[in-house]
XYZ file of C-alpha atoms in Angstrom:
69
model
C 1.464 -11.721 -7.280
C 4.418 -12.910 -5.012
C 5.010 -12.469 -1.258
C 7.711 -9.995 -1.050
C 9.413 -11.869 2.187
C 9.016 -15.374 1.130
C 9.065 -15.350 -2.569
C 5.952 -17.510 -2.529
C 3.619 -17.210 -5.453
C 0.037 -16.114 -4.299
C -1.896 -15.703 -7.419
C -2.260 -14.167 -10.928
C -4.346 -11.174 -11.527
C -6.264 -11.738 -14.909
C -7.805 -8.992 -16.859
C -5.691 -7.305 -19.327
C -5.563 -8.729 -22.756
C -2.025 -7.725 -23.628
C 1.359 -6.998 -22.075
C 1.137 -5.100 -18.740
C 3.466 -2.210 -18.837
C 3.326 -0.575 -15.237
C 1.938 -1.144 -11.768
C 1.367 1.243 -8.768
C -0.024 0.808 -5.375
C -1.949 3.244 -3.494
C 0.019 4.783 -0.399
C -1.987 2.411 1.892
C -1.121 -0.640 -0.293
C -5.018 -1.410 -0.444
C -5.327 -0.843 -4.016
C -3.262 -1.487 -7.138
C -3.376 0.183 -10.763
C -2.031 -1.604 -13.876
C -1.570 -0.209 -17.264
C -1.230 -2.213 -20.492
C -0.811 -2.160 -24.244
C -4.402 -3.202 -24.528
C -5.008 0.617 -23.903
C -6.689 0.348 -20.554
C -5.854 0.908 -16.884
C -7.290 -1.379 -14.313
C -7.952 -0.777 -10.614
C -7.552 -3.583 -8.389
C -8.679 -4.062 -4.737
C -5.627 -5.789 -3.300
C -7.515 -7.502 -0.434
C -9.829 -9.456 -2.595
C -7.684 -9.325 -5.819
C -10.760 -8.222 -7.850
C -10.590 -5.721 -10.695
C -12.982 -3.081 -9.400
C -12.740 -0.646 -12.394
C -11.381 -0.578 -15.972
C -10.618 2.671 -17.536
C -10.514 3.004 -21.218
C -10.086 5.750 -23.868
C -6.485 5.996 -24.653
C -5.461 5.954 -28.227
C -1.866 4.667 -27.571
C -0.138 2.231 -25.202
C -0.086 3.386 -21.615
C 3.445 3.016 -20.314
C 3.082 4.034 -16.585
C 0.537 4.720 -13.692
C 1.252 6.414 -10.379
C -0.757 7.475 -7.378
C -0.217 10.875 -5.750
C -0.748 11.144 -1.961
């Protein structure tokens, strides 16, 4: 995670065991979803940077995620 204004590194979100293919923020920016070739989607609290949920069950690589308002 980097600060978009300064370019400063903030932290690494650790959780996926393989390449991350996509990210999506909620409209409020409070949560982030990430998807990976490890066949999971992770939901992150973007205030604490904690993984709050891991969604499993896909049989193939997940290439993107999106939040709809």
